[in-house]
Short mmCIF file of C-alpha atoms in Angstrom, two decimals:
data_model
loop_
_atom_site.label_atom_id
_atom_site.label_comp_id
_atom_site.label_asym_id
_atom_site.label_seq_id
_atom_site.Cartn_x
_atom_site.Cartn_y
_atom_site.Cartn_z
CA MET A 1 -0.24 0.01 0.34
CA ARG A 2 3.12 2.52 0.71
CA TYR A 3 4.31 1.35 -1.73
CA HIS A 4 1.72 2.70 -4.28
CA LEU A 5 1.04 5.82 -2.73
CA LEU A 6 4.52 6.28 -3.29
CA ARG A 7 4.66 5.65 -6.54
CA LEU A 8 0.92 7.68 -6.92
CA CYS A 9 3.14 10.97 -5.27
CA SER A 10 5.93 10.71 -7.59
CA ILE A 11 3.91 10.63 -10.83
CA VAL A 12 1.49 14.10 -9.39
CA LEU A 13 4.93 15.72 -9.16
CA VAL A 14 6.06 14.91 -12.45
CA LEU A 15 3.04 15.92 -13.82
CA LEU A 16 3.07 19.31 -11.71
CA ALA A 17 6.68 19.97 -13.24
CA ILE A 18 5.61 19.57 -16.68
CA VAL A 19 2.73 21.64 -15.98
CA ALA A 20 5.00 24.20 -14.26
CA THR A 21 7.72 23.62 -17.21
CA ALA A 22 5.27 24.17 -20.21
CA GLU A 23 3.71 27.48 -18.04
CA GLU A 24 6.67 29.14 -17.76
CA SER A 25 8.14 28.22 -21.72
CA SER A 26 4.95 29.80 -22.44
CA ALA A 27 5.27 33.21 -21.27
CA GLN A 28 8.56 33.36 -22.74
CA TYR A 29 9.72 34.84 -26.47
CA SER A 30 12.66 33.57 -27.89
CA TYR A 31 14.05 35.77 -31.04
CA LYS A 32 17.40 34.09 -32.96
CA PHE A 33 19.70 36.12 -35.31
CA ARG A 34 22.90 35.14 -36.65
CA ASP A 35 25.88 36.39 -37.82
CA SER A 36 29.88 35.32 -39.04
CA LEU A 37 30.62 33.45 -35.74
CA GLY A 38 27.71 31.89 -35.34
CA THR A 39 23.33 31.68 -34.28
CA TYR A 40 22.08 33.34 -31.11
CA GLU A 41 18.79 32.91 -29.37
CA VAL A 42 17.67 34.91 -26.74
CA ARG A 43 14.35 34.82 -24.59
CA PHE A 44 12.44 37.26 -22.66
CA THR A 45 10.20 36.79 -19.98
CA PRO A 46 7.30 39.28 -18.93
CA ALA A 47 7.81 40.37 -15.68
CA SER A 48 5.81 38.82 -12.77
CA GLU A 49 2.61 40.32 -11.83
CA SER A 50 3.14 39.77 -7.96
CA SER A 51 6.03 42.20 -8.41
CA ARG A 52 6.06 45.42 -6.87
CA PHE A 53 7.10 47.35 -9.70
CA THR A 54 4.17 46.52 -11.79
CA GLN A 55 0.55 47.56 -11.41
CA SER A 56 -2.80 46.07 -12.78
CA HIS A 57 -4.03 47.53 -15.57
CA THR A 58 -7.68 46.85 -13.67
CA LYS A 59 -6.36 49.23 -10.55
CA PRO A 60 -6.09 52.97 -10.23
CA LEU A 61 -2.85 52.78 -7.64
CA LEU A 62 -1.01 51.18 -5.81
CA PRO A 63 -0.54 50.35 -1.66
CA ARG A 64 1.75 52.91 0.12
CA THR A 65 1.09 55.59 -2.34
CA HIS A 66 1.17 59.23 -1.26
CA GLU A 67 -1.34 61.67 -2.82
CA ILE A 68 -1.70 65.37 -2.84
CA ARG A 69 -4.74 67.68 -3.97
CA LEU A 70 -5.99 71.32 -4.52
CA SER A 71 -9.57 71.89 -4.92
CA THR A 72 -12.14 74.72 -4.31
CA SER A 73 -15.58 74.34 -3.71
CA TYR A 74 -19.10 75.66 -3.30
CA GLY A 75 -20.45 75.50 0.01
CA GLY A 76 -18.55 75.67 2.73
CA THR A 77 -19.96 75.70 5.99
CA THR A 78 -19.31 78.50 8.68
CA TRP A 79 -18.51 78.59 12.32
CA SER A 80 -22.11 77.48 12.82
CA GLY A 81 -22.68 75.31 10.21
CA GLU A 82 -24.62 77.00 8.04
CA VAL A 83 -24.33 76.58 4.10
CA ALA A 84 -21.35 79.76 3.65
CA ASN A 85 -22.98 80.81 0.06
CA THR A 86 -26.18 81.15 1.42
CA PHE A 87 -24.85 83.35 5.04
CA ASP A 88 -24.22 86.70 3.98
CA VAL A 89 -20.86 88.63 5.31
CA GLU A 90 -22.22 91.40 8.37
CA TYR A 91 -21.20 94.03 9.04
CA TYR A 92 -20.69 94.47 12.85
CA GLY A 93 -20.24 98.50 14.49
CA ASP A 94 -20.46 101.90 14.03
CA ALA A 95 -17.15 103.23 12.46
CA LEU A 96 -19.19 104.63 9.71
CA THR A 97 -21.01 108.02 9.59
CA THR A 98 -22.43 107.86 6.47
CA PRO A 99 -25.01 106.12 5.47
CA VAL A 100 -24.42 103.01 3.28
CA PHE A 101 -25.88 100.07 1.60
CA ARG A 102 -24.47 96.46 0.74
CA GLY A 103 -22.96 94.78 -1.55
CA PRO A 104 -23.35 91.04 -2.59
CA SER A 105 -21.26 88.65 0.32
CA HIS A 106 -18.58 86.36 -2.06
CA ARG A 107 -16.97 83.78 -0.71
CA TYR A 108 -13.75 81.81 -2.22
CA THR A 109 -12.39 78.34 -0.99
CA LEU A 110 -9.58 77.06 -1.47
CA THR A 111 -8.46 73.32 -0.50
CA PHE A 112 -5.18 71.50 0.52
CA ASP A 113 -4.96 67.26 0.83
CA TYR A 114 -2.43 65.04 1.89
CA GLY A 115 -3.58 61.38 1.89
CA TYR A 116 -1.69 57.73 2.09
CA TRP A 117 -2.74 54.91 0.86
CA VAL A 118 -2.52 52.53 3.48
CA ASN A 119 -3.77 49.98 1.10
CA GLU A 120 -6.12 49.80 -2.26
CA TRP A 121 -9.34 51.06 -0.38
CA LEU A 122 -8.10 53.12 2.33
CA SER A 123 -6.07 57.16 2.13
CA ILE A 124 -5.20 58.40 5.77
CA GLY A 125 -4.24 61.54 5.75
CA ALA A 126 -5.22 65.38 6.36
CA SER A 127 -7.04 68.44 5.03
CA VAL A 128 -6.38 72.34 5.48
CA THR A 129 -9.40 74.64 3.76
CA TYR A 130 -9.26 78.26 3.80
CA MET A 131 -12.69 80.14 2.70
CA ALA A 132 -12.53 83.79 2.29
CA GLY A 133 -15.71 85.69 2.87
CA LEU A 134 -15.50 89.69 1.48
CA ARG A 135 -18.40 92.32 1.48
CA ASN A 136 -17.90 95.75 0.00
CA LEU A 137 -19.89 98.77 1.91
CA TYR A 138 -20.72 101.41 -0.31
CA ASN A 139 -21.53 105.07 0.09
CA SER A 140 -25.53 106.24 -0.57
CA SER A 141 -24.97 108.90 -2.10
CA THR A 142 -21.54 109.20 -4.23
CA GLN A 143 -21.59 104.95 -4.47
CA ALA A 144 -18.02 104.71 -3.82
CA ARG A 145 -16.72 101.61 -1.57
CA GLU A 146 -16.19 103.14 1.61
CA LEU A 147 -15.76 99.52 2.74
CA THR A 148 -14.56 95.78 2.28
CA ILE A 149 -15.53 93.46 5.50
CA HIS A 150 -14.29 90.08 6.17
CA ASP A 151 -15.64 86.98 7.49
CA ASP A 152 -12.75 83.89 7.04
CA ASN A 153 -12.78 80.58 8.06
CA LEU A 154 -9.87 78.54 8.44
CA SER A 155 -10.33 74.02 9.44
CA ILE A 156 -7.67 71.63 9.52
CA MET A 157 -8.64 68.19 10.13
CA PRO A 158 -7.73 64.31 9.77
CA ILE A 159 -9.45 62.80 7.11
CA ALA A 160 -9.98 59.22 5.77
CA ARG A 161 -11.01 57.73 2.20
CA PHE A 162 -12.40 54.58 1.56
CA ALA A 163 -12.22 53.70 -2.02
CA TRP A 164 -15.49 51.41 -2.32
CA TYR A 165 -14.93 50.74 -6.08
CA ARG A 166 -11.50 50.34 -8.49
CA ARG A 167 -11.17 50.21 -11.61
CA GLY A 168 -8.60 51.18 -14.87
CA ILE A 169 -8.32 54.56 -14.03
CA VAL A 170 -12.21 55.66 -12.14
CA GLN A 171 -11.93 55.62 -8.31
CA LEU A 172 -15.05 55.89 -6.19
CA TYR A 173 -14.79 56.40 -2.52
CA SER A 174 -16.14 58.09 0.44
CA SER A 175 -14.47 60.04 3.16
CA ALA A 176 -15.13 61.71 5.96
CA GLY A 177 -13.08 64.54 8.48
CA VAL A 178 -13.39 66.08 11.69
CA GLY A 179 -10.80 68.67 13.36
CA LEU A 180 -10.54 72.33 14.67
CA GLY A 181 -11.95 75.23 13.34
CA LEU A 182 -11.00 79.55 13.68
CA ASN A 183 -13.07 82.14 12.50
CA LEU A 184 -11.64 85.45 11.74
CA TRP A 185 -14.21 88.42 11.61
CA ASN A 186 -13.81 92.20 11.91
CA ARG A 187 -15.35 94.32 14.44
CA TYR A 188 -15.48 98.38 14.19
CA TYR A 189 -16.22 99.71 17.17
CA TYR A 190 -13.58 102.48 17.37
CA GLY A 191 -11.44 101.28 14.89
CA ARG A 192 -11.31 97.59 13.38
CA GLU A 193 -10.61 94.84 15.72
CA VAL A 194 -10.07 90.93 14.12
CA MET A 195 -11.86 88.52 16.53
CA THR A 196 -11.50 85.02 16.48
CA GLU A 197 -13.66 82.33 17.16
CA PHE A 198 -12.90 78.34 17.26
CA TYR A 199 -15.59 75.93 16.45
CA CYS A 200 -15.54 71.57 15.47
CA ALA A 201 -15.08 71.79 12.02
CA PHE A 202 -16.41 68.61 9.87
CA ASP A 203 -16.72 67.26 6.39
CA PHE A 204 -18.77 63.88 4.91
CA LYS A 205 -18.50 63.59 1.27
CA PRO A 206 -20.64 60.59 0.71
CA LEU A 207 -19.60 59.99 -2.77
CA GLY A 208 -16.50 60.78 -4.73
CA ILE A 209 -14.93 59.92 -8.12
CA ALA A 210 -11.16 60.38 -8.93
CA VAL A 211 -10.18 59.78 -12.90
CA GLY A 212 -6.55 59.34 -13.29
CA ARG A 213 -3.45 57.47 -11.78
CA LYS A 214 -0.86 59.89 -11.75
CA TRP A 215 -2.45 62.88 -12.38
CA PHE A 216 -6.00 62.99 -11.58
CA GLY A 217 -9.17 65.33 -11.62
CA PHE A 218 -11.57 64.40 -8.84
CA VAL A 219 -15.39 65.64 -7.70
CA GLU A 220 -16.70 65.15 -4.37
CA VAL A 221 -20.52 65.91 -3.61
CA GLY A 222 -21.72 65.90 0.63
CA TYR A 223 -21.68 68.81 3.31
CA GLY A 224 -18.71 70.33 5.29
CA SER A 225 -15.96 72.51 5.72
CA ARG A 226 -14.92 71.54 2.25
CA GLY A 227 -17.98 72.33 0.28
CA ILE A 228 -21.46 70.56 -0.69
CA VAL A 229 -19.58 70.06 -4.15
CA ASN A 230 -15.82 70.20 -4.35
CA ALA A 231 -13.75 69.61 -7.40
CA GLY A 232 -9.95 69.68 -8.29
CA PHE A 233 -6.69 67.81 -9.10
CA GLY A 234 -4.03 65.89 -7.86
CA VAL A 235 -1.06 63.82 -7.98
CA ARG A 236 0.14 60.78 -6.97
CA ILE A 237 3.76 60.19 -5.92
CA ASN A 238 6.15 56.84 -5.87
CA ASN A 239 3.11 55.03 -7.98
CA LYS A 240 5.06 52.64 -9.61
CA THR A 241 3.69 51.75 -12.59
CA ARG A 242 4.30 49.19 -15.77
#
């Protein structure tokens, strides 16, 4: 019984060796050329798919990739949690003695993100968002600009992204972050004063899409300090492709 078992194992090992040799030979490319000294044969074997220097064409990035993003947004939240684009920049004080009328409020947002992809689906990083709020005050008689008031917000937060779809150069993901916010605004009582107020900053984006490999563009939709709609571009570093 033991003899038959050893014989069967030997046959299986021989068959596996034959299959492995056939697969290896099929993965090679052979070229022959001839010169005055004789005939030569050169064989090339494609790189292994498991190599850390290769990247599947079905996935947008490799693990351990650094990512930098720059973006702008519409609708970032203020210190009170209200959507900034529907929240007016107000004038506080009595420094102006002439009657004035207020121009429209304007909000401008710039966000810088850094992320590190621990694996193909999880990125951990940080986000810094600056939102400038401006509003001009005009003299009611002369129409001349009397003053420009400010109401700005700066938020810093750790942020995590979860890529739940990865195919080709397309990545769908969700992100969430919470951190510290600083509200800066001007008060005009007996001169200009810059007032500060700290608050809890947060951001949640249930849907984001990034398209590209090393250089990519992205759009995110959600709510928080980084806006209702956030769009921009980014670059991935140490992203070794074929």
